[in-house]
Amino acid sequence: MGRHPLSLVMVVLAIMLLPYGYTWKEYRIRRSIDLSAANPLISDTKLPTDLVPSGYSLHLHPVLDRSIFSGRVNITLLCAKATNQINLHAHHDLTVDELELEVVRIGEAEGGTKVPIRRVDRVPKKPLLVIYFHDALTAGAAYEVRLRFVGNIWENVEGIFEGKYKQQQSTGPSEPAGTESEGVTEPEEHSFIGTYFRPHHARRVFPCFDEPSYKVPFNVSIVRPRTHHVLFNTALERTVETGDGKHVIDVFKQTPPMSTFTFGFLVSDLQQVTPSLSDEKEDERLKPTIRVWARRDFQKNVADVQQRVKLALRKLQEYWGVPLPLEKLDVVALPGFSYVKPADNWGLIVFKESELMRGYYNLAQELVYQWLGSWITPHWWSDAHVNKAIAGFLSADTAIKIDGGDEFEGKYPMTILYSIYYEFSKRYPHSRITAMKQETTCSKTELVLRMLNYTLGEATFRRGLQRFIQHREYKTFYGEDVWEALTKQAHLDQRLCESVTVNDVVNSWITKDRIPMVRVVRSYANRTATVTQRLYLRERPHDVPEQDKMLWWIPLVVVRQDRLNFGNVSTIRWMKQVREVTLDELPGPDEFIIVNPEEIGPFPVNYDERNWNLLATFLQKEESRTMIPVYTRAKLLHDAWNLAYAGDLSFGTAFNMTLFMKYERNHLVWNPVFTLIDHIGRHIDMSAVHKKFEMYVRTLLTPLYEELVGNQQESEEMWKANLRSLAKNFLCRAGYKPCIEEAQRAFKKWMDSPDPDAGNPVANQFICPVFKWGTREEWEFGLQRVINFPESRVKSERTYLLKTLAGCPSQPFKIDRLLNIMVLEDNGNFTDNDISLIFKMLSGGSSGYSTLFNFLKNNWDAIKLRFKDRESLWDNMINSATGLFTTQEGYDMVSQLYVQHQGEFGTAEHIIEKSLKNIKEETKWSDENLPVIEQWLDHFLASNGVADQKFLG
C-alpha cells in the first residue's frame, strides 16, 4: 500500500502501455486473503465432511543451521458421519512417519482406545494423506489422530521458509545501539525462520484440515535456539528447558478458534522497537498490546509504526463498534521478506521493511484482515473477493480519515476505476487470464461497496457492516451474508424500499465482467430527461454477444446547476435493471445537470450535445470551475474523451471539454489527460491531422509546464514533480525546443567522454528526445554503444538503449539503418530476443511500423530466407509491420502486399488476415472521426493564434 510514487520512467512506461489512465501500480498491488481462487488445487482437494476437527496440539522443532524441521501433531476429531477413512491435507514435501501414526477413540478408556489401521496412502498428484480402517468410525464419537513428520525449509517458499540478513555487530552495553564505533567491523549474519500459510500452505508444515471453514483452537510449542525468540499468534505462556543447553521450548497460550491459514510464527533475533514512555503508559490501557520488531539497524525507520498502528486500530474499532479480541499484536519489519503480500496471521503481521516506511493504508488493510479474515473468515475462497473488497475500501477510508490519504496523492479511487473502465470495455476482458479476472472482480466489488456507502449513506453502511459481524466471532461467512446484513439495515433506516435488496443491486454488478454506460438525453422544453443504460464498449467493433440482455441496478444521483450542491448525494431514482427511465423537474434550458458526480457508481455518463456544451462553457470560467469538485471535473473530461473514442460522442464535443484545461492546475484532472492524448495521438499518427493535433497538445501543455518550472521549489509535493515530469515528457515528444536542447547538452557529455562504453552518464529522460529529434550522429553514437556494450555492465541499460533506438526516432532512415544491421546483415551483436524487442517497439508509432512495412516489402525474399527457420521472428515481424495501420491508404498497402505474396506468409497467414480485418475497422473509425477532429483543430488553432517558435517539426 502506501508506496512511494512512481518514478518518471515508470509513469512514462505506464502511459505507453496502458491507453486508459495509467495505473498507480505501487498502490494497486493490493493485500488479500484471496487465497488464489485461480489455483485449481484448492477446489480439487476439498476434504469430505464426515470428520470435523475440534483442536490441534502441535509441537514444532525448526533447525536453523540444517534447514529442516520436525514435529508432531495430535488432531482431535468429531465423527459427524460413519466412515472408514480419515482424509488430511499433507504436502508431498512433508514426510509423515506412517509407522508411528496412531488413531485413538477418546473417552472410553484412559488415554483412549487405539483404532486398528488398515493402511495409509498418499494420493498421487494431490496433497492428501488418507488413513483407512478395517471398521467404520462411529458417528458422534470423538477421535484423536497422532502423527510425526519431518520436512525441509527452503528460501522464499510458501509454508515454512528461512532467510538471512546482515547488520553491524552490536555496540555492547556501554554504547547505545545506533552509535558508530571508531573501528569498522564486518557485519554479522543473522538467520530467521518464518511461515507463510496463505492460501493453503499449512499442509506443507503439518498434516491438517487446510480449509478456511475449519476454525479450531491450537495448542502450540516451538523449539528455538537460546539466541533467538519466537513470535506466535498468541502470547508466550512459559519456556521449558530441553537439556542440551542450546535450545529451549516456548509454550504458547491456546489460540482462539482459527483457520490454518492464519497460523503463523517467526523465529528470529530481531529486536523490539522500544516504545516511548507515553506509549508504555498508554499500553497499559490499550488492548491489544502493540509490539513492533525490526533489526537494530532499521529501528529508526520504524520508530513511529507503533503510534500509526494504534491510530489505525482506534479508527477501525470505532468503525466496527467492537474491539479486536487480541491480547497482543506483533508487527514485524522482516529484512529480505520476498512475498508481495504481508503474512497477516492472527496476532502476528509480517511486512517487508519498505512496507512500513510510510502511510496508513498498508497497516489499516492488515488490521482489517484481523477482523475479516482471522476473527471472521470466508467459508471458502469463492467468497474471498468480498472480504478483500471490504478490506480495500475500509483501509482506504481509514487512511483518508487519518491524514487525508496523503500517500494516495488524491488518486484513490480513480486509478482503480480507470483500470476497470479500460478492462471491462474490451471485447474480450482479461484476455481469459484468470488471475487478472480475480483481481479486477475484487476491484469492481470494492467500487460497488463505495457506491453503496454513498447511496445508502455512510451511517447506514457502517451499521450494516456492524450488523454483519455481530454473532460471527470466530466463525465463517458467505458473501451473501454481507449483502443481507446491509439490506436489513437499509430497510430499517428506510434508505432502501422493502421490495429492493442490496443482493439484487450487487449481483447485477459483480456477476458480469462488464460495466454499463448511462446516456442522458434532455427534453429542454419539458424539463425532463430520458435515461438509458447499455453495455459500455470502448474497443471496436461493438459485437459482444447478448449485450442487449445486460442490465444493471444503477443509482441516479443528479447535481443541477441551479442547485449546485455536491454534498447531497441522494439517489433520486434507481434504474432497476430496466433499459430506460425518465427524470422530471429538471432545470431550465440554459443550465446543465451532472449525473453520477464524484464517480459514485463505476460507470461513465453520456449527455446530449447541448448539456455537454453547457458544462464546457461553465468549466472555462475561473469563478465557476472551482464550484465543481476535482473528481467530478476529472470524470467529465475522462468520460467525454473515452465516449468519443468509443464512437458514442462527437470528437468536437469531446475536444470542447478540454478547453478548460488551459486554466486547470489540479494533477488529478490532468492525470488521465496524458494517456488520453497519447492514445488518440497514436491512433491518428499516420494521418495529416497529426501535426495539427501536436500543435494543440503544445498549446495545452506549455502554460502548465512553464508555470510548474517557474514555481519549482526544493521541497514540494510529489504530485507537482510528477506532473511537471509528465508535461515535460509529452512536450519533448512534441518537439519542445528547450527540452531538446537540454537533452542534447546532456547527451554531448557522453559523446565527449574518453571511454563512452564504461557507463552511461545521461539520465534516461534525455535519451528518447535526442534519438527522436537529434542528429544522425547522435543516434549513430547510441547504436555503437549497443553494439560495443561491455559484458560487465548491467544488461538492462543495453535493453533500454535498444528500445529507445527503435521506438523513439521519427525519421525513417534511423529505423531503416537498424533493421538492415539486425536483419539483413545478421549482425552477431543482436540476438533473436533483441530483434523481437525491436519489432515490438516499432509498433508504437507510425514512423516505426510504416518503415518496418516498407523494409519488409522491399526486402521480402532476403527476409524470408533469413527467417526460414525462425518462425517466431517471422510472425512477430508480420504482426508489427501490418497490424497497426488505421487509414484506407494503410489498408491498401497491406492488402497489396497480401495479394502480391499470397501463399508465402506461412505461419503468419492468419496474422495478416487478422491485420486486414482490424485495419478495416480502424479505417472506418478514421473516416468517421478524422474530419471532425481536423475541423475542430483548425478552428482552435486559428482562434488561439498558435505560435510555434519553441517547437521542432
PDB file of N, CA, C and O in Angstrom, residues 297-359:
ATOM      1  N   ASP A 297      19.610  -2.112  12.971  1.00  0.00           N
ATOM      2  CA  ASP A 297      19.994  -1.038  12.044  1.00  0.00           C
ATOM      3  C   ASP A 297      18.803  -0.338  11.409  1.00  0.00           C
ATOM      4  O   ASP A 297      18.966   0.715  10.800  1.00  0.00           O
ATOM      5  N   PHE A 298      17.625  -0.927  11.530  1.00  0.00           N
ATOM      6  CA  PHE A 298      16.451  -0.386  10.834  1.00  0.00           C
ATOM      7  C   PHE A 298      15.458   0.265  11.796  1.00  0.00           C
ATOM      8  O   PHE A 298      14.459   0.822  11.374  1.00  0.00           O
ATOM      9  N   GLN A 299      15.743   0.212  13.086  1.00  0.00           N
ATOM     10  CA  GLN A 299      14.735   0.621  14.063  1.00  0.00           C
ATOM     11  C   GLN A 299      14.329   2.085  13.939  1.00  0.00           C
ATOM     12  O   GLN A 299      13.168   2.435  14.136  1.00  0.00           O
ATOM     13  N   LYS A 300      15.282   2.932  13.589  1.00  0.00           N
ATOM     14  CA  LYS A 300      14.938   4.361  13.476  1.00  0.00           C
ATOM     15  C   LYS A 300      13.924   4.611  12.363  1.00  0.00           C
ATOM     16  O   LYS A 300      13.161   5.578  12.393  1.00  0.00           O
ATOM     17  N   ASN A 301      13.903   3.712  11.356  1.00  0.00           N
ATOM     18  CA  ASN A 301      12.974   3.878  10.237  1.00  0.00           C
ATOM     19  C   ASN A 301      11.544   3.490  10.590  1.00  0.00           C
ATOM     20  O   ASN A 301      10.621   3.820   9.847  1.00  0.00           O
ATOM     21  N   VAL A 302      11.374   2.741  11.661  1.00  0.00           N
ATOM     22  CA  VAL A 302      10.031   2.291  12.050  1.00  0.00           C
ATOM     23  C   VAL A 302       9.671   2.788  13.451  1.00  0.00           C
ATOM     24  O   VAL A 302       8.817   2.212  14.126  1.00  0.00           O
ATOM     25  N   ALA A 303      10.332   3.862  13.858  1.00  0.00           N
ATOM     26  CA  ALA A 303      10.105   4.376  15.212  1.00  0.00           C
ATOM     27  C   ALA A 303       8.663   4.823  15.438  1.00  0.00           C
ATOM     28  O   ALA A 303       8.157   4.781  16.561  1.00  0.00           O
ATOM     29  N   ASP A 304       7.983   5.253  14.356  1.00  0.00           N
ATOM     30  CA  ASP A 304       6.614   5.751  14.514  1.00  0.00           C
ATOM     31  C   ASP A 304       5.548   4.706  14.200  1.00  0.00           C
ATOM     32  O   ASP A 304       4.352   5.003  14.233  1.00  0.00           O
ATOM     33  N   VAL A 305       5.955   3.482  13.882  1.00  0.00           N
ATOM     34  CA  VAL A 305       4.980   2.472  13.452  1.00  0.00           C
ATOM     35  C   VAL A 305       4.005   2.135  14.561  1.00  0.00           C
ATOM     36  O   VAL A 305       2.800   1.983  14.327  1.00  0.00           O
ATOM     37  N   GLN A 306       4.496   2.027  15.795  1.00  0.00           N
ATOM     38  CA  GLN A 306       3.596   1.677  16.890  1.00  0.00           C
ATOM     39  C   GLN A 306       2.472   2.703  17.021  1.00  0.00           C
ATOM     40  O   GLN A 306       1.297   2.337  17.165  1.00  0.00           O
ATOM     41  N   GLN A 307       2.825   3.989  16.935  1.00  0.00           N
ATOM     42  CA  GLN A 307       1.800   5.031  17.025  1.00  0.00           C
ATOM     43  C   GLN A 307       0.834   4.958  15.853  1.00  0.00           C
ATOM     44  O   GLN A 307      -0.379   5.134  16.015  1.00  0.00           O
ATOM     45  N   ARG A 308       1.364   4.675  14.645  1.00  0.00           N
ATOM     46  CA  ARG A 308       0.491   4.603  13.471  1.00  0.00           C
ATOM     47  C   ARG A 308      -0.454   3.412  13.569  1.00  0.00           C
ATOM     48  O   ARG A 308      -1.618   3.498  13.181  1.00  0.00           O
ATOM     49  N   VAL A 309       0.051   2.282  14.071  1.00  0.00           N
ATOM     50  CA  VAL A 309      -0.815   1.112  14.245  1.00  0.00           C
ATOM     51  C   VAL A 309      -1.921   1.419  15.243  1.00  0.00           C
ATOM     52  O   VAL A 309      -3.096   1.100  15.022  1.00  0.00           O
ATOM     53  N   LYS A 310      -1.560   2.064  16.353  1.00  0.00           N
ATOM     54  CA  LYS A 310      -2.564   2.399  17.375  1.00  0.00           C
ATOM     55  C   LYS A 310      -3.650   3.308  16.805  1.00  0.00           C
ATOM     56  O   LYS A 310      -4.843   3.109  17.061  1.00  0.00           O
ATOM     57  N   LEU A 311      -3.218   4.299  16.041  1.00  0.00           N
ATOM     58  CA  LEU A 311      -4.180   5.245  15.480  1.00  0.00           C
ATOM     59  C   LEU A 311      -5.115   4.550  14.499  1.00  0.00           C
ATOM     60  O   LEU A 311      -6.347   4.742  14.538  1.00  0.00           O
ATOM     61  N   ALA A 312      -4.558   3.728  13.621  1.00  0.00           N
ATOM     62  CA  ALA A 312      -5.393   2.991  12.666  1.00  0.00           C
ATOM     63  C   ALA A 312      -6.310   2.014  13.393  1.00  0.00           C
ATOM     64  O   ALA A 312      -7.485   1.855  13.030  1.00  0.00           O
ATOM     65  N   LEU A 313      -5.796   1.381  14.440  1.00  0.00           N
ATOM     66  CA  LEU A 313      -6.592   0.423  15.203  1.00  0.00           C
ATOM     67  C   LEU A 313      -7.783   1.115  15.874  1.00  0.00           C
ATOM     68  O   LEU A 313      -8.904   0.596  15.861  1.00  0.00           O
ATOM     69  N   ARG A 314      -7.539   2.292  16.436  1.00  0.00           N
ATOM     70  CA  ARG A 314      -8.654   3.033  17.066  1.00  0.00           C
ATOM     71  C   ARG A 314      -9.726   3.381  16.045  1.00  0.00           C
ATOM     72  O   ARG A 314     -10.919   3.251  16.306  1.00  0.00           O
ATOM     73  N   LYS A 315      -9.286   3.870  14.880  1.00  0.00           N
ATOM     74  CA  LYS A 315     -10.254   4.237  13.843  1.00  0.00           C
ATOM     75  C   LYS A 315     -11.102   3.032  13.435  1.00  0.00           C
ATOM     76  O   LYS A 315     -12.324   3.135  13.253  1.00  0.00           O
ATOM     77  N   LEU A 316     -10.469   1.888  13.275  1.00  0.00           N
ATOM     78  CA  LEU A 316     -11.201   0.694  12.858  1.00  0.00           C
ATOM     79  C   LEU A 316     -12.101   0.172  13.969  1.00  0.00           C
ATOM     80  O   LEU A 316     -13.203  -0.309  13.710  1.00  0.00           O
ATOM     81  N   GLN A 317     -11.649   0.273  15.213  1.00  0.00           N
ATOM     82  CA  GLN A 317     -12.505  -0.143  16.320  1.00  0.00           C
ATOM     83  C   GLN A 317     -13.746   0.748  16.413  1.00  0.00           C
ATOM     84  O   GLN A 317     -14.847   0.277  16.698  1.00  0.00           O
ATOM     85  N   GLU A 318     -13.554   2.034  16.146  1.00  0.00           N
ATOM     86  CA  GLU A 318     -14.710   2.949  16.113  1.00  0.00           C
ATOM     87  C   GLU A 318     -15.659   2.558  14.994  1.00  0.00           C
ATOM     88  O   GLU A 318     -16.881   2.603  15.148  1.00  0.00           O
ATOM     89  N   TYR A 319     -15.084   2.170  13.854  1.00  0.00           N
ATOM     90  CA  TYR A 319     -15.922   1.813  12.702  1.00  0.00           C
ATOM     91  C   TYR A 319     -16.711   0.542  12.988  1.00  0.00           C
ATOM     92  O   TYR A 319     -17.928   0.479  12.763  1.00  0.00           O
ATOM     93  N   TRP A 320     -16.024  -0.489  13.469  1.00  0.00           N
ATOM     94  CA  TRP A 320     -16.693  -1.775  13.708  1.00  0.00           C
ATOM     95  C   TRP A 320     -17.566  -1.746  14.954  1.00  0.00           C
ATOM     96  O   TRP A 320     -18.479  -2.576  15.094  1.00  0.00           O
ATOM     97  N   GLY A 321     -17.271  -0.818  15.868  1.00  0.00           N
ATOM     98  CA  GLY A 321     -18.066  -0.762  17.099  1.00  0.00           C
ATOM     99  C   GLY A 321     -17.747  -1.879  18.059  1.00  0.00           C
ATOM    100  O   GLY A 321     -18.504  -2.122  19.007  1.00  0.00           O
ATOM    101  N   VAL A 322     -16.641  -2.573  17.860  1.00  0.00           N
ATOM    102  CA  VAL A 322     -16.259  -3.675  18.737  1.00  0.00           C
ATOM    103  C   VAL A 322     -14.739  -3.792  18.703  1.00  0.00           C
ATOM    104  O   VAL A 322     -14.128  -3.681  17.639  1.00  0.00           O
ATOM    105  N   PRO A 323     -14.098  -3.960  19.858  1.00  0.00           N
ATOM    106  CA  PRO A 323     -12.636  -4.054  19.877  1.00  0.00           C
ATOM    107  C   PRO A 323     -12.154  -5.381  19.308  1.00  0.00           C
ATOM    108  O   PRO A 323     -12.879  -6.375  19.286  1.00  0.00           O
ATOM    109  N   LEU A 324     -10.918  -5.372  18.838  1.00  0.00           N
ATOM    110  CA  LEU A 324     -10.301  -6.587  18.321  1.00  0.00           C
ATOM    111  C   LEU A 324      -9.932  -7.479  19.509  1.00  0.00           C
ATOM    112  O   LEU A 324      -9.204  -7.040  20.410  1.00  0.00           O
ATOM    113  N   PRO A 325     -10.419  -8.704  19.565  1.00  0.00           N
ATOM    114  CA  PRO A 325     -10.216  -9.553  20.747  1.00  0.00           C
ATOM    115  C   PRO A 325      -8.834 -10.209  20.769  1.00  0.00           C
ATOM    116  O   PRO A 325      -8.698 -11.429  20.761  1.00  0.00           O
ATOM    117  N   LEU A 326      -7.811  -9.379  20.758  1.00  0.00           N
ATOM    118  CA  LEU A 326      -6.436  -9.870  20.802  1.00  0.00           C
ATOM    119  C   LEU A 326      -5.773  -9.382  22.082  1.00  0.00           C
ATOM    120  O   LEU A 326      -5.948  -8.226  22.498  1.00  0.00           O
ATOM    121  N   GLU A 327      -4.981 -10.252  22.698  1.00  0.00           N
ATOM    122  CA  GLU A 327      -4.197  -9.834  23.852  1.00  0.00           C
ATOM    123  C   GLU A 327      -2.986  -9.030  23.412  1.00  0.00           C
ATOM    124  O   GLU A 327      -2.587  -8.068  24.049  1.00  0.00           O
ATOM    125  N   LYS A 328      -2.377  -9.452  22.302  1.00  0.00           N
ATOM    126  CA  LYS A 328      -1.198  -8.754  21.768  1.00  0.00           C
ATOM    127  C   LYS A 328      -1.236  -8.801  20.246  1.00  0.00           C
ATOM    128  O   LYS A 328      -1.855  -9.675  19.632  1.00  0.00           O
ATOM    129  N   LEU A 329      -0.554  -7.822  19.629  1.00  0.00           N
ATOM    130  CA  LEU A 329      -0.400  -7.792  18.177  1.00  0.00           C
ATOM    131  C   LEU A 329       1.047  -7.448  17.870  1.00  0.00           C
ATOM    132  O   LEU A 329       1.518  -6.362  18.226  1.00  0.00           O
ATOM    133  N   ASP A 330       1.757  -8.393  17.248  1.00  0.00           N
ATOM    134  CA  ASP A 330       3.144  -8.163  16.849  1.00  0.00           C
ATOM    135  C   ASP A 330       3.200  -7.719  15.390  1.00  0.00           C
ATOM    136  O   ASP A 330       2.611  -8.365  14.519  1.00  0.00           O
ATOM    137  N   VAL A 331       3.905  -6.626  15.152  1.00  0.00           N
ATOM    138  CA  VAL A 331       4.106  -6.107  13.799  1.00  0.00           C
ATOM    139  C   VAL A 331       5.600  -6.167  13.508  1.00  0.00           C
ATOM    140  O   VAL A 331       6.405  -5.586  14.238  1.00  0.00           O
ATOM    141  N   VAL A 332       5.974  -6.885  12.439  1.00  0.00           N
ATOM    142  CA  VAL A 332       7.382  -7.179  12.172  1.00  0.00           C
ATOM    143  C   VAL A 332       7.815  -6.562  10.846  1.00  0.00           C
ATOM    144  O   VAL A 332       7.129  -6.713   9.832  1.00  0.00           O
ATOM    145  N   ALA A 333       8.968  -5.873  10.876  1.00  0.00           N
ATOM    146  CA  ALA A 333       9.643  -5.443   9.642  1.00  0.00           C
ATOM    147  C   ALA A 333      10.727  -6.471   9.374  1.00  0.00           C
ATOM    148  O   ALA A 333      11.785  -6.454  10.012  1.00  0.00           O
ATOM    149  N   LEU A 334      10.474  -7.388   8.440  1.00  0.00           N
ATOM    150  CA  LEU A 334      11.381  -8.520   8.224  1.00  0.00           C
ATOM    151  C   LEU A 334      12.317  -8.241   7.054  1.00  0.00           C
ATOM    152  O   LEU A 334      11.864  -8.076   5.916  1.00  0.00           O
ATOM    153  N   PRO A 335      13.626  -8.185   7.309  1.00  0.00           N
ATOM    154  CA  PRO A 335      14.577  -7.935   6.201  1.00  0.00           C
ATOM    155  C   PRO A 335      14.599  -9.111   5.223  1.00  0.00           C
ATOM    156  O   PRO A 335      14.577 -10.274   5.618  1.00  0.00           O
ATOM    157  N   GLY A 336      14.591  -8.791   3.946  1.00  0.00           N
ATOM    158  CA  GLY A 336      14.662  -9.833   2.922  1.00  0.00           C
ATOM    159  C   GLY A 336      13.375 -10.584   2.707  1.00  0.00           C
ATOM    160  O   GLY A 336      13.349 -11.576   1.977  1.00  0.00           O
ATOM    161  N   PHE A 337      12.274 -10.127   3.277  1.00  0.00           N
ATOM    162  CA  PHE A 337      10.969 -10.783   3.082  1.00  0.00           C
ATOM    163  C   PHE A 337      10.542 -10.554   1.640  1.00  0.00           C
ATOM    164  O   PHE A 337      10.426  -9.425   1.190  1.00  0.00           O
ATOM    165  N   SER A 338      10.313 -11.631   0.905  1.00  0.00           N
ATOM    166  CA  SER A 338      10.186 -11.502  -0.554  1.00  0.00           C
ATOM    167  C   SER A 338       8.764 -11.569  -1.072  1.00  0.00           C
ATOM    168  O   SER A 338       8.538 -11.400  -2.258  1.00  0.00           O
ATOM    169  N   TYR A 339       7.782 -11.826  -0.202  1.00  0.00           N
ATOM    170  CA  TYR A 339       6.425 -12.017  -0.703  1.00  0.00           C
ATOM    171  C   TYR A 339       5.779 -10.677  -1.029  1.00  0.00           C
ATOM    172  O   TYR A 339       6.045  -9.660  -0.388  1.00  0.00           O
ATOM    173  N   VAL A 340       4.913 -10.695  -2.035  1.00  0.00           N
ATOM    174  CA  VAL A 340       4.236  -9.469  -2.443  1.00  0.00           C
ATOM    175  C   VAL A 340       3.315  -8.977  -1.339  1.00  0.00           C
ATOM    176  O   VAL A 340       3.220  -7.785  -1.067  1.00  0.00           O
ATOM    177  N   LYS A 341       2.653  -9.900  -0.669  1.00  0.00           N
ATOM    178  CA  LYS A 341       1.691  -9.539   0.365  1.00  0.00           C
ATOM    179  C   LYS A 341       2.250  -9.880   1.739  1.00  0.00           C
ATOM    180  O   LYS A 341       2.979 -10.860   1.890  1.00  0.00           O
ATOM    181  N   PRO A 342       1.929  -9.102   2.760  1.00  0.00           N
ATOM    182  CA  PRO A 342       2.388  -9.434   4.108  1.00  0.00           C
ATOM    183  C   PRO A 342       1.816 -10.767   4.572  1.00  0.00           C
ATOM    184  O   PRO A 342       0.793 -11.228   4.071  1.00  0.00           O
ATOM    185  N   ALA A 343       2.505 -11.378   5.538  1.00  0.00           N
ATOM    186  CA  ALA A 343       1.966 -12.568   6.189  1.00  0.00           C
ATOM    187  C   ALA A 343       1.105 -12.076   7.351  1.00  0.00           C
ATOM    188  O   ALA A 343       1.608 -11.730   8.415  1.00  0.00           O
ATOM    189  N   ASP A 344      -0.201 -11.986   7.112  1.00  0.00           N
ATOM    190  CA  ASP A 344      -1.093 -11.385   8.112  1.00  0.00           C
ATOM    191  C   ASP A 344      -1.766 -12.487   8.927  1.00  0.00           C
ATOM    192  O   ASP A 344      -2.931 -12.800   8.743  1.00  0.00           O
ATOM    193  N   ASN A 345      -0.994 -13.085   9.831  1.00  0.00           N
ATOM    194  CA  ASN A 345      -1.508 -14.124  10.701  1.00  0.00           C
ATOM    195  C   ASN A 345      -2.291 -13.496  11.852  1.00  0.00           C
ATOM    196  O   ASN A 345      -2.174 -12.313  12.139  1.00  0.00           O
ATOM    197  N   TRP A 346      -3.075 -14.309  12.524  1.00  0.00           N
ATOM    198  CA  TRP A 346      -3.832 -13.832  13.684  1.00  0.00           C
ATOM    199  C   TRP A 346      -2.855 -13.366  14.765  1.00  0.00           C
ATOM    200  O   TRP A 346      -2.054 -14.138  15.285  1.00  0.00           O
ATOM    201  N   GLY A 347      -2.854 -12.078  15.055  1.00  0.00           N
ATOM    202  CA  GLY A 347      -1.999 -11.535  16.107  1.00  0.00           C
ATOM    203  C   GLY A 347      -0.547 -11.344  15.727  1.00  0.00           C
ATOM    204  O   GLY A 347       0.266 -10.944  16.566  1.00  0.00           O
ATOM    205  N   LEU A 348      -0.186 -11.617  14.483  1.00  0.00           N
ATOM    206  CA  LEU A 348       1.203 -11.502  14.032  1.00  0.00           C
ATOM    207  C   LEU A 348       1.218 -11.110  12.558  1.00  0.00           C
ATOM    208  O   LEU A 348       0.808 -11.901  11.706  1.00  0.00           O
ATOM    209  N   ILE A 349       1.686  -9.899  12.259  1.00  0.00           N
ATOM    210  CA  ILE A 349       1.723  -9.429  10.874  1.00  0.00           C
ATOM    211  C   ILE A 349       3.170  -9.175  10.495  1.00  0.00           C
ATOM    212  O   ILE A 349       3.877  -8.409  11.155  1.00  0.00           O
ATOM    213  N   VAL A 350       3.612  -9.821   9.411  1.00  0.00           N
ATOM    214  CA  VAL A 350       4.995  -9.708   8.951  1.00  0.00           C
ATOM    215  C   VAL A 350       5.018  -8.941   7.630  1.00  0.00           C
ATOM    216  O   VAL A 350       4.403  -9.358   6.647  1.00  0.00           O
ATOM    217  N   PHE A 351       5.729  -7.800   7.630  1.00  0.00           N
ATOM    218  CA  PHE A 351       5.823  -6.932   6.460  1.00  0.00           C
ATOM    219  C   PHE A 351       7.233  -6.968   5.877  1.00  0.00           C
ATOM    220  O   PHE A 351       8.206  -7.239   6.577  1.00  0.00           O
ATOM    221  N   LYS A 352       7.337  -6.607   4.601  1.00  0.00           N
ATOM    222  CA  LYS A 352       8.625  -6.168   4.074  1.00  0.00           C
ATOM    223  C   LYS A 352       9.020  -4.903   4.815  1.00  0.00           C
ATOM    224  O   LYS A 352       8.166  -4.108   5.216  1.00  0.00           O
ATOM    225  N   GLU A 353      10.320  -4.680   4.944  1.00  0.00           N
ATOM    226  CA  GLU A 353      10.758  -3.465   5.641  1.00  0.00           C
ATOM    227  C   GLU A 353      10.223  -2.210   4.956  1.00  0.00           C
ATOM    228  O   GLU A 353       9.749  -1.286   5.619  1.00  0.00           O
ATOM    229  N   SER A 354      10.278  -2.179   3.627  1.00  0.00           N
ATOM    230  CA  SER A 354       9.854  -0.975   2.900  1.00  0.00           C
ATOM    231  C   SER A 354       8.376  -0.685   3.080  1.00  0.00           C
ATOM    232  O   SER A 354       7.941   0.463   2.931  1.00  0.00           O
ATOM    233  N   GLU A 355       7.571  -1.708   3.410  1.00  0.00           N
ATOM    234  CA  GLU A 355       6.130  -1.525   3.537  1.00  0.00           C
ATOM    235  C   GLU A 355       5.752  -0.726   4.781  1.00  0.00           C
ATOM    236  O   GLU A 355       4.631  -0.234   4.884  1.00  0.00           O
ATOM    237  N   LEU A 356       6.658  -0.626   5.729  1.00  0.00           N
ATOM    238  CA  LEU A 356       6.331   0.045   6.988  1.00  0.00           C
ATOM    239  C   LEU A 356       6.899   1.457   7.065  1.00  0.00           C
ATOM    240  O   LEU A 356       6.850   2.085   8.119  1.00  0.00           O
ATOM    241  N   MET A 357       7.399   1.956   5.954  1.00  0.00           N
ATOM    242  CA  MET A 357       8.098   3.237   5.973  1.00  0.00           C
ATOM    243  C   MET A 357       7.168   4.437   6.062  1.00  0.00           C
ATOM    244  O   MET A 357       7.522   5.465   6.602  1.00  0.00           O
ATOM    245  N   ARG A 358       5.964   4.308   5.497  1.00  0.00           N
ATOM    246  CA  ARG A 358       5.103   5.493   5.472  1.00  0.00           C
ATOM    247  C   ARG A 358       3.656   5.080   5.274  1.00  0.00           C
ATOM    248  O   ARG A 358       3.357   3.967   4.841  1.00  0.00           O
ATOM    249  N   GLY A 359       2.768   6.022   5.575  1.00  0.00           N
ATOM    250  CA  GLY A 359       1.355   5.851   5.248  1.00  0.00           C
ATOM    251  C   GLY A 359       0.600   4.939   6.203  1.00  0.00           C
ATOM    252  O   GLY A 359       1.167   4.278   7.072  1.00  0.00           O
TER     253      GLY A 359
END
